[in-house]
Amino acid sequence: MIRRKRFWAFALAVVTCLATVVIIGADKAYQTPRVHLHGGAAWLASSKVGQLALLDGASAEVAAKVPVAPAGTPLRSSQLGSTGYALNLWDNTLVRVDGATLQPSQPSKPLGAIVFPTPQTLYSLDSDRGLLTPLGPSTLTPRGAPHSLAAKVTPDGAIVDGGGRLWLLDQRTGDLSWFTADSRGSRDHAGTAERTRIAVASGHPALLDLDRRQVSLLDPETGSILSSVRADVRPDDTVSVTGSPTERRILISIASRGLLMVCAFDSACHEPVPLGAGKADLGAAVEVDNHAIVPDYSTGRVWIVNLTTMRVVVERQLFDRPVRFELLSHDGIVFYNDPDSDQAGVLDLDANVRAVSKYNPTKPDTGPVEVAANTPSAPRQSSPPTNRPRSGPTGNVPPVSGPGRFEPNPPAPVGAPIADIVIKPRNRGLVGDEFELSVVSRSPIGIATARWTFGDGTESTGLVVRHRWQRPGQFQVNVAPTLTSGLAAPTATATVIIEPAGTPPRIDSISVDPETPRVGEAVRFSAGVSGHWPDRWEWTIHGDQGTETVSSLPEFSHTFTAPGTYTVTLAVLAGGMRVQQSRQLTVVPEPPPVRCGDVLTASAILKSNLVCPNDVALTIAADNVTLDLGGHTLSTDTPSETSTGIKVAGSRTIQNTTIKNGTLTRFRTGVGLTDVSGVKLSAMTVASSADANNFEQVAGDIYGVNARAVQVSHTNLTGNAPFKIHDNSDISVTNSTLSNNRPQRWERGEAICTRVSRCTISESVLKLFLVQCSNPIGDSQDSTLSIESSDVDSITIGRECRSVTLKNNERILPFGSHGAEFVAMTGNIASPPDNDEMGLGMISIGNSELNISDNDFSGLDTGLRTWQTSGLITRNTFTANSLMGLSVDSPAPHEISHNLFTNNGHSEKDPASNVIRGGLIVDAPFNADIRVSNNHSHDNYGYGMSALDIQDGTGNTSSRDQLGCAGIKCAPR
């Protein structure tokens, strides 16, 4: 499976006329940032040296240089007032540089790939999971539960208005959503899918719809149109849009024709101003003092246009080459910056340039904060303390080589994936086609070099390579990366399918999503195409009244206004060949609105917020019912012990229910499921008032009895009991958040999966107290729990389950698991919390059969502690755990093999204590059936490996461990 690393899709976009900058991602790099700064100075990124440089606009001098990442890290900067933010495009972490002290924060936990700073809230958007998380702009910690989204956001689809509201335009549907710290609004079909851009004009959101040739100024409170004018744009124009900070107008850079168009909402659009001889790579304009400065990336220059006379007054060369530079302004001062070189400067409206070198390009400085001596307003900073060798009870110990503030994290687990292959333009083609292949790191550890094999007997080296296959077939591409730390990373693989040259295009499938749409619902059309890639796409939809719509895009959206049967036809043209395929779809009438107390036997839609006094607000009592909340909230002012928001139940098993797109709050049970099969919950926020500690209470965000095939996606479960599932139920939760976001871990509630039930959580965020299978009335251990590819923060996981599977989780915080019959942990990263108020400090597993493989346990007190267990512990990495890497306390059979123990035992709490420290500590009776083989340890304080007596074990090595090995035979490494 080919996974696209998100930092390749980063861009900067204009967001507001206030102190706001947005860093957002898309399929193109380095868009002009849309910023408005305060204080006459700008924070500018320097990727080569991993710094933010503070450029003083008055003197055009660098006032400070602050390290925020390792040298060579791709960075983008943003600013709120005098505070700077640096976004690391490798690992999606954020560093805040205080404007008063110039001190950088520790890098945040990995955020979403798209970051929106606003004066009140910093928003992080993970578009892969569809989660928008509000963060504190100073602390970078979550504020409240994430919003669940299904939006596709591009650089042209996100802004922050003058009131600090975040606006997101879904390019797939044209739907518009806006967010404040405590509310959310939406407007369906505000623009044409894929063809609409958004900007801020005089503090108001504004839309440019290329298909409708219309620009509209919106009401910030309701999203409704205040004023609109016609714009002479074309559907195929390539445009960048920005708004005036003070005037009700927008500036449209039309790159495909080399024009600047200015549209005033109080009058009309002016005649476009030509910029050069025609087509150019123009970026979004910056307006200063009634002038527009338009960047031309293809030439490295800017055009300055007088907005009163609508004439070019001057053009100015900033760079001697094509470059995607940043352009930003404040108080008549215009800054420009190339984040990938040392070049930056200040530009005035007469096109006078004061160029600045942010660092010495021949001898880059990458040390601590550096403050210009001639800048009295900038406080002097002292260098951070360096790591010094620690001394223990037996003498000096080698210096700890663990991670510092901006040093890479420890190596990935042995055998676990650490890199992805990105293939452009796609992973299939014809003999002779050229492909670009790149390797990207999944972690903060950079990749220094890489060796490729292409499955056809050829090889290459480099982080980015190009290749052509000379025969048809299915080829496995392998890349073996070497990390910047010097260690070899596991090989990443991908598959490329090559067909003979001249293979005609084929339409393998036409997809319609949803399959049976309703009137007023956006429908997504796409196709699976193989063979020669099309040069041209021709979509046509016909109905009883003739042609419904046409499109020339590979994918597009359409909203039907009348029910009926329609025929969608796709023709693709390539190399003089034309192929065509059709399919039919049925559009059903828009469902009726719902009211409090309704019992639904057909699909329905919520038209407004409802506050229901009923004990059950809505009941679904028939098969194949879809309830669309329409982005609205269903709540109650009179919650009782048995109050339920939406109940799905009937006189028999209810099948194929869908509940989507809204909020349920204040009910004791959010969604109650009894004897159901095939329930889908999507794009929801559910916050029940259930008591998590009352096992017998019939309550929870989701409460299920004999509830089979329950699927939850893109949903926030924010009550004290995200789900209680029992009596032969099964639930699958994906791309969701389970958390009420309370600061103390023990206050966050619990999810229960019991009485012969099966619960799976994947690609989600868990911040709970417990996730377990405990049975309050003493039932047997008969339920299973699986958590995959998630961010996991729970104190207890899997208690009393038959089996617990933890697989490929991005992060697991310390937890305990007691009483599960079988525990499998594979491909996880276990790391410490920001503050361990529970004092757990370890992954702790007891009374289980184990399969612990390919994990990374780093930075904990004890990486992994097991007691009264048996099984396999293999191919794991234990790094920089302060007491021990792995502690095994059991006489039962174990195989401990092919693990790496490094830099463990260097406790800062009490380095002189007599507590046993080291990489591997086996505390088992003599003659225990424990095999320790082919493990490697180095640079551990205390023992590399220690046991009372191990009878079987070969291939272990130890180097630079303070006390070497005891009870385990280790050869020098």
PDB file of C-alpha atoms in Angstrom, residues 440-647:
ATOM      1  CA  VAL A 440       9.863   9.956   3.320  1.00  0.00           C
ATOM      2  CA  SER A 441      10.243   9.370   7.039  1.00  0.00           C
ATOM      3  CA  ARG A 442       7.247   8.639   9.234  1.00  0.00           C
ATOM      4  CA  SER A 443       9.077   9.912  12.310  1.00  0.00           C
ATOM      5  CA  PRO A 444      11.176  12.919  13.363  1.00  0.00           C
ATOM      6  CA  ILE A 445      14.285  10.953  12.448  1.00  0.00           C
ATOM      7  CA  GLY A 446      15.553  12.195   9.096  1.00  0.00           C
ATOM      8  CA  ILE A 447      16.700   9.975   6.238  1.00  0.00           C
ATOM      9  CA  ALA A 448      20.252  10.601   5.022  1.00  0.00           C
ATOM     10  CA  THR A 449      20.532   8.188   2.097  1.00  0.00           C
ATOM     11  CA  ALA A 450      18.497   5.417   0.496  1.00  0.00           C
ATOM     12  CA  ARG A 451      19.171   2.498  -1.846  1.00  0.00           C
ATOM     13  CA  TRP A 452      16.442   1.428  -4.266  1.00  0.00           C
ATOM     14  CA  THR A 453      15.685  -1.766  -6.167  1.00  0.00           C
ATOM     15  CA  PHE A 454      12.919  -1.688  -8.754  1.00  0.00           C
ATOM     16  CA  GLY A 455      12.097  -5.349  -9.264  1.00  0.00           C
ATOM     17  CA  ASP A 456      13.551  -5.366 -12.781  1.00  0.00           C
ATOM     18  CA  GLY A 457      17.191  -6.005 -11.875  1.00  0.00           C
ATOM     19  CA  THR A 458      18.151  -2.318 -11.655  1.00  0.00           C
ATOM     20  CA  GLU A 459      19.129  -0.211  -8.642  1.00  0.00           C
ATOM     21  CA  SER A 460      19.591   3.433  -7.705  1.00  0.00           C
ATOM     22  CA  THR A 461      20.416   5.649  -4.733  1.00  0.00           C
ATOM     23  CA  GLY A 462      18.969   8.902  -3.467  1.00  0.00           C
ATOM     24  CA  LEU A 463      16.018  10.267  -1.535  1.00  0.00           C
ATOM     25  CA  VAL A 464      14.244  11.071  -4.827  1.00  0.00           C
ATOM     26  CA  VAL A 465      14.854   8.958  -7.927  1.00  0.00           C
ATOM     27  CA  ARG A 466      13.359   8.590 -11.400  1.00  0.00           C
ATOM     28  CA  HIS A 467      12.817   5.289 -13.154  1.00  0.00           C
ATOM     29  CA  ARG A 468      11.336   3.760 -16.314  1.00  0.00           C
ATOM     30  CA  TRP A 469      10.347   0.108 -16.625  1.00  0.00           C
ATOM     31  CA  GLN A 470      11.159  -1.441 -19.990  1.00  0.00           C
ATOM     32  CA  ARG A 471       8.836  -4.441 -19.830  1.00  0.00           C
ATOM     33  CA  PRO A 472       5.285  -5.026 -18.601  1.00  0.00           C
ATOM     34  CA  GLY A 473       4.608  -6.692 -15.279  1.00  0.00           C
ATOM     35  CA  GLN A 474       3.953  -6.154 -11.612  1.00  0.00           C
ATOM     36  CA  PHE A 475       7.129  -4.914  -9.893  1.00  0.00           C
ATOM     37  CA  GLN A 476       7.959  -4.685  -6.200  1.00  0.00           C
ATOM     38  CA  VAL A 477       9.919  -1.556  -5.369  1.00  0.00           C
ATOM     39  CA  ASN A 478      12.152  -1.758  -2.284  1.00  0.00           C
ATOM     40  CA  VAL A 479      13.967   1.105  -0.578  1.00  0.00           C
ATOM     41  CA  ALA A 480      16.484   0.634   2.241  1.00  0.00           C
ATOM     42  CA  PRO A 481      16.915   3.983   4.057  1.00  0.00           C
ATOM     43  CA  THR A 482      19.832   5.017   6.234  1.00  0.00           C
ATOM     44  CA  LEU A 483      18.824   7.434   8.980  1.00  0.00           C
ATOM     45  CA  THR A 484      20.622  10.663   9.827  1.00  0.00           C
ATOM     46  CA  SER A 485      21.652   8.915  13.053  1.00  0.00           C
ATOM     47  CA  GLY A 486      23.650   6.465  10.931  1.00  0.00           C
ATOM     48  CA  LEU A 487      21.413   3.482  11.641  1.00  0.00           C
ATOM     49  CA  ALA A 488      19.822   1.423   8.888  1.00  0.00           C
ATOM     50  CA  ALA A 489      16.023   1.533   8.798  1.00  0.00           C
ATOM     51  CA  PRO A 490      13.784  -1.378   7.784  1.00  0.00           C
ATOM     52  CA  THR A 491      13.060  -1.697   4.082  1.00  0.00           C
ATOM     53  CA  ALA A 492       9.875  -0.096   2.750  1.00  0.00           C
ATOM     54  CA  THR A 493       8.054  -1.631  -0.200  1.00  0.00           C
ATOM     55  CA  ALA A 494       5.489  -0.630  -2.830  1.00  0.00           C
ATOM     56  CA  THR A 495       4.073  -2.187  -5.980  1.00  0.00           C
ATOM     57  CA  VAL A 496       4.080  -0.665  -9.473  1.00  0.00           C
ATOM     58  CA  ILE A 497       1.998  -2.138 -12.315  1.00  0.00           C
ATOM     59  CA  ILE A 498       3.358  -1.647 -15.850  1.00  0.00           C
ATOM     60  CA  GLU A 499       1.323  -2.432 -18.961  1.00  0.00           C
ATOM     61  CA  PRO A 500       2.553  -2.659 -22.567  1.00  0.00           C
ATOM     62  CA  ALA A 501       3.145   0.586 -24.459  1.00  0.00           C
ATOM     63  CA  GLY A 502       0.132   1.520 -26.501  1.00  0.00           C
ATOM     64  CA  THR A 503      -2.348  -0.147 -24.124  1.00  0.00           C
ATOM     65  CA  PRO A 504      -5.603   1.745 -24.657  1.00  0.00           C
ATOM     66  CA  PRO A 505      -7.334   3.397 -21.721  1.00  0.00           C
ATOM     67  CA  ARG A 506      -9.871   1.290 -19.839  1.00  0.00           C
ATOM     68  CA  ILE A 507     -12.680   2.367 -17.550  1.00  0.00           C
ATOM     69  CA  ASP A 508     -12.689  -0.322 -14.890  1.00  0.00           C
ATOM     70  CA  SER A 509     -15.444   1.194 -12.759  1.00  0.00           C
ATOM     71  CA  ILE A 510     -17.590   4.273 -12.207  1.00  0.00           C
ATOM     72  CA  SER A 511     -18.116   5.152  -8.553  1.00  0.00           C
ATOM     73  CA  VAL A 512     -21.093   7.064  -7.180  1.00  0.00           C
ATOM     74  CA  ASP A 513     -20.949   8.128  -3.527  1.00  0.00           C
ATOM     75  CA  PRO A 514     -23.468   7.746  -1.996  1.00  0.00           C
ATOM     76  CA  GLU A 515     -24.854   4.933  -4.121  1.00  0.00           C
ATOM     77  CA  THR A 516     -28.486   6.042  -3.658  1.00  0.00           C
ATOM     78  CA  PRO A 517     -28.363   9.784  -3.047  1.00  0.00           C
ATOM     79  CA  ARG A 518     -31.263  11.957  -2.049  1.00  0.00           C
ATOM     80  CA  VAL A 519     -32.356  15.295  -3.418  1.00  0.00           C
ATOM     81  CA  GLY A 520     -30.146  18.076  -2.032  1.00  0.00           C
ATOM     82  CA  GLU A 521     -27.268  15.734  -1.133  1.00  0.00           C
ATOM     83  CA  ALA A 522     -23.847  16.206  -2.742  1.00  0.00           C
ATOM     84  CA  VAL A 523     -22.886  13.189  -4.845  1.00  0.00           C
ATOM     85  CA  ARG A 524     -19.263  12.349  -5.649  1.00  0.00           C
ATOM     86  CA  PHE A 525     -18.456  10.839  -9.065  1.00  0.00           C
ATOM     87  CA  SER A 526     -15.118   9.160  -9.783  1.00  0.00           C
ATOM     88  CA  ALA A 527     -13.755   6.319 -11.889  1.00  0.00           C
ATOM     89  CA  GLY A 528     -11.168   3.580 -11.814  1.00  0.00           C
ATOM     90  CA  VAL A 529      -9.089   3.890 -15.002  1.00  0.00           C
ATOM     91  CA  SER A 530      -6.167   1.766 -16.204  1.00  0.00           C
ATOM     92  CA  GLY A 531      -4.066   1.544 -19.365  1.00  0.00           C
ATOM     93  CA  HIS A 532      -3.021   4.792 -21.059  1.00  0.00           C
ATOM     94  CA  TRP A 533      -3.797   7.626 -18.665  1.00  0.00           C
ATOM     95  CA  PRO A 534      -6.514   9.855 -20.173  1.00  0.00           C
ATOM     96  CA  ASP A 535      -5.654  13.160 -21.799  1.00  0.00           C
ATOM     97  CA  ARG A 536      -9.261  14.232 -21.479  1.00  0.00           C
ATOM     98  CA  TRP A 537     -12.293  13.345 -19.329  1.00  0.00           C
ATOM     99  CA  GLU A 538     -15.887  13.856 -20.437  1.00  0.00           C
ATOM    100  CA  TRP A 539     -18.630  13.270 -17.860  1.00  0.00           C
ATOM    101  CA  THR A 540     -22.311  13.677 -18.697  1.00  0.00           C
ATOM    102  CA  ILE A 541     -25.341  13.053 -16.500  1.00  0.00           C
ATOM    103  CA  HIS A 542     -28.717  12.706 -18.241  1.00  0.00           C
ATOM    104  CA  GLY A 543     -32.168  12.619 -16.680  1.00  0.00           C
ATOM    105  CA  ASP A 544     -35.786  12.782 -17.790  1.00  0.00           C
ATOM    106  CA  GLN A 545     -35.402  16.493 -18.481  1.00  0.00           C
ATOM    107  CA  GLY A 546     -32.253  16.133 -20.603  1.00  0.00           C
ATOM    108  CA  THR A 547     -28.649  16.889 -19.642  1.00  0.00           C
ATOM    109  CA  GLU A 548     -28.332  17.397 -15.910  1.00  0.00           C
ATOM    110  CA  THR A 549     -24.641  18.402 -15.797  1.00  0.00           C
ATOM    111  CA  VAL A 550     -21.262  17.883 -17.481  1.00  0.00           C
ATOM    112  CA  SER A 551     -17.688  17.920 -16.179  1.00  0.00           C
ATOM    113  CA  SER A 552     -14.147  17.596 -17.535  1.00  0.00           C
ATOM    114  CA  LEU A 553     -12.545  16.741 -14.178  1.00  0.00           C
ATOM    115  CA  PRO A 554     -11.341  13.247 -13.193  1.00  0.00           C
ATOM    116  CA  GLU A 555     -13.581  13.561 -10.113  1.00  0.00           C
ATOM    117  CA  PHE A 556     -16.445  15.951  -9.452  1.00  0.00           C
ATOM    118  CA  SER A 557     -19.508  16.514  -7.261  1.00  0.00           C
ATOM    119  CA  HIS A 558     -23.095  17.271  -8.193  1.00  0.00           C
ATOM    120  CA  THR A 559     -26.277  17.931  -6.218  1.00  0.00           C
ATOM    121  CA  PHE A 560     -29.577  16.785  -7.680  1.00  0.00           C
ATOM    122  CA  THR A 561     -32.686  18.927  -7.306  1.00  0.00           C
ATOM    123  CA  ALA A 562     -35.281  16.372  -8.388  1.00  0.00           C
ATOM    124  CA  PRO A 563     -35.765  12.646  -7.750  1.00  0.00           C
ATOM    125  CA  GLY A 564     -35.612  10.136 -10.565  1.00  0.00           C
ATOM    126  CA  THR A 565     -33.409   7.774 -12.518  1.00  0.00           C
ATOM    127  CA  TYR A 566     -30.292   9.270 -14.070  1.00  0.00           C
ATOM    128  CA  THR A 567     -27.602   7.925 -16.398  1.00  0.00           C
ATOM    129  CA  VAL A 568     -23.998   8.943 -15.789  1.00  0.00           C
ATOM    130  CA  THR A 569     -21.658   8.487 -18.771  1.00  0.00           C
ATOM    131  CA  LEU A 570     -17.879   8.805 -18.768  1.00  0.00           C
ATOM    132  CA  ALA A 571     -15.764   9.009 -21.901  1.00  0.00           C
ATOM    133  CA  VAL A 572     -11.970   9.153 -21.687  1.00  0.00           C
ATOM    134  CA  LEU A 573      -9.634  10.092 -24.540  1.00  0.00           C
ATOM    135  CA  ALA A 574      -5.964   9.167 -24.767  1.00  0.00           C
ATOM    136  CA  GLY A 575      -3.589   9.003 -27.744  1.00  0.00           C
ATOM    137  CA  GLY A 576      -6.395   9.249 -30.286  1.00  0.00           C
ATOM    138  CA  MET A 577      -8.393   6.477 -28.579  1.00  0.00           C
ATOM    139  CA  ARG A 578     -11.791   6.994 -26.956  1.00  0.00           C
ATOM    140  CA  VAL A 579     -13.611   4.642 -24.599  1.00  0.00           C
ATOM    141  CA  GLN A 580     -16.944   5.143 -22.886  1.00  0.00           C
ATOM    142  CA  GLN A 581     -18.958   3.565 -20.106  1.00  0.00           C
ATOM    143  CA  SER A 582     -22.301   4.349 -18.430  1.00  0.00           C
ATOM    144  CA  ARG A 583     -24.233   3.408 -15.330  1.00  0.00           C
ATOM    145  CA  GLN A 584     -27.541   4.369 -13.783  1.00  0.00           C
ATOM    146  CA  LEU A 585     -28.350   5.762 -10.389  1.00  0.00           C
ATOM    147  CA  THR A 586     -31.562   6.514  -8.578  1.00  0.00           C
ATOM    148  CA  VAL A 587     -32.036   9.790  -6.710  1.00  0.00           C
ATOM    149  CA  VAL A 588     -34.657   9.511  -3.984  1.00  0.00           C
ATOM    150  CA  PRO A 589     -36.780  12.380  -2.602  1.00  0.00           C
ATOM    151  CA  GLU A 590     -35.468  14.471   0.256  1.00  0.00           C
ATOM    152  CA  PRO A 591     -36.596  12.868   3.515  1.00  0.00           C
ATOM    153  CA  PRO A 592     -39.158  14.650   5.693  1.00  0.00           C
ATOM    154  CA  PRO A 593     -38.086  16.700   8.721  1.00  0.00           C
ATOM    155  CA  VAL A 594     -38.235  15.106  12.156  1.00  0.00           C
ATOM    156  CA  ARG A 595     -39.798  16.244  15.442  1.00  0.00           C
ATOM    157  CA  CYS A 596     -39.339  15.284  19.080  1.00  0.00           C
ATOM    158  CA  GLY A 597     -40.839  11.896  19.888  1.00  0.00           C
ATOM    159  CA  ASP A 598     -41.003  10.671  16.277  1.00  0.00           C
ATOM    160  CA  VAL A 599     -40.778   6.948  15.581  1.00  0.00           C
ATOM    161  CA  LEU A 600     -39.007   6.702  12.238  1.00  0.00           C
ATOM    162  CA  THR A 601     -39.778   3.982   9.739  1.00  0.00           C
ATOM    163  CA  ALA A 602     -38.245   5.848   6.755  1.00  0.00           C
ATOM    164  CA  SER A 603     -35.215   8.065   6.251  1.00  0.00           C
ATOM    165  CA  ALA A 604     -35.479  11.573   7.677  1.00  0.00           C
ATOM    166  CA  ILE A 605     -33.461  14.771   8.159  1.00  0.00           C
ATOM    167  CA  LEU A 606     -33.188  17.241  11.016  1.00  0.00           C
ATOM    168  CA  LYS A 607     -33.855  20.789   9.782  1.00  0.00           C
ATOM    169  CA  SER A 608     -32.957  22.679  12.975  1.00  0.00           C
ATOM    170  CA  ASN A 609     -31.723  22.152  16.525  1.00  0.00           C
ATOM    171  CA  LEU A 610     -34.168  20.206  18.713  1.00  0.00           C
ATOM    172  CA  VAL A 611     -34.510  20.286  22.501  1.00  0.00           C
ATOM    173  CA  CYS A 612     -36.757  17.373  23.450  1.00  0.00           C
ATOM    174  CA  PRO A 613     -38.540  16.819  26.773  1.00  0.00           C
ATOM    175  CA  ASN A 614     -39.338  13.211  25.836  1.00  0.00           C
ATOM    176  CA  ASP A 615     -37.651  10.325  27.608  1.00  0.00           C
ATOM    177  CA  VAL A 616     -36.647   9.123  24.118  1.00  0.00           C
ATOM    178  CA  ALA A 617     -36.127  11.963  21.666  1.00  0.00           C
ATOM    179  CA  LEU A 618     -36.226   9.862  18.472  1.00  0.00           C
ATOM    180  CA  THR A 619     -36.752   6.165  17.770  1.00  0.00           C
ATOM    181  CA  ILE A 620     -35.699   4.233  14.659  1.00  0.00           C
ATOM    182  CA  ALA A 621     -37.921   1.160  14.363  1.00  0.00           C
ATOM    183  CA  ALA A 622     -37.509  -0.091  10.777  1.00  0.00           C
ATOM    184  CA  ASP A 623     -34.822  -1.381   8.445  1.00  0.00           C
ATOM    185  CA  ASN A 624     -32.801   0.735   6.004  1.00  0.00           C
ATOM    186  CA  VAL A 625     -33.407   4.062   7.758  1.00  0.00           C
ATOM    187  CA  THR A 626     -30.945   6.965   7.447  1.00  0.00           C
ATOM    188  CA  LEU A 627     -31.259   9.776   9.988  1.00  0.00           C
ATOM    189  CA  ASP A 628     -29.316  12.871   8.926  1.00  0.00           C
ATOM    190  CA  LEU A 629     -29.015  15.463  11.677  1.00  0.00           C
ATOM    191  CA  GLY A 630     -28.008  18.035   9.077  1.00  0.00           C
ATOM    192  CA  GLY A 631     -25.253  19.490  11.242  1.00  0.00           C
ATOM    193  CA  HIS A 632     -27.751  20.269  14.021  1.00  0.00           C
ATOM    194  CA  THR A 633     -27.929  19.385  17.730  1.00  0.00           C
ATOM    195  CA  LEU A 634     -30.412  17.087  19.450  1.00  0.00           C
ATOM    196  CA  SER A 635     -30.514  17.654  23.208  1.00  0.00           C
ATOM    197  CA  THR A 636     -32.748  17.698  26.279  1.00  0.00           C
ATOM    198  CA  ASP A 637     -33.323  20.083  29.165  1.00  0.00           C
ATOM    199  CA  THR A 638     -34.807  17.337  31.351  1.00  0.00           C
ATOM    200  CA  PRO A 639     -32.387  14.400  31.418  1.00  0.00           C
ATOM    201  CA  SER A 640     -33.735  11.412  33.354  1.00  0.00           C
ATOM    202  CA  GLU A 641     -32.090   8.161  34.376  1.00  0.00           C
ATOM    203  CA  THR A 642     -33.440   6.542  31.199  1.00  0.00           C
ATOM    204  CA  SER A 643     -33.337   9.475  28.754  1.00  0.00           C
ATOM    205  CA  THR A 644     -32.046   8.529  25.308  1.00  0.00           C
ATOM    206  CA  GLY A 645     -31.257  10.736  22.339  1.00  0.00           C
ATOM    207  CA  ILE A 646     -31.720   8.194  19.536  1.00  0.00           C
ATOM    208  CA  LYS A 647     -33.034   4.719  20.219  1.00  0.00           C
TER     209      LYS A 647
END
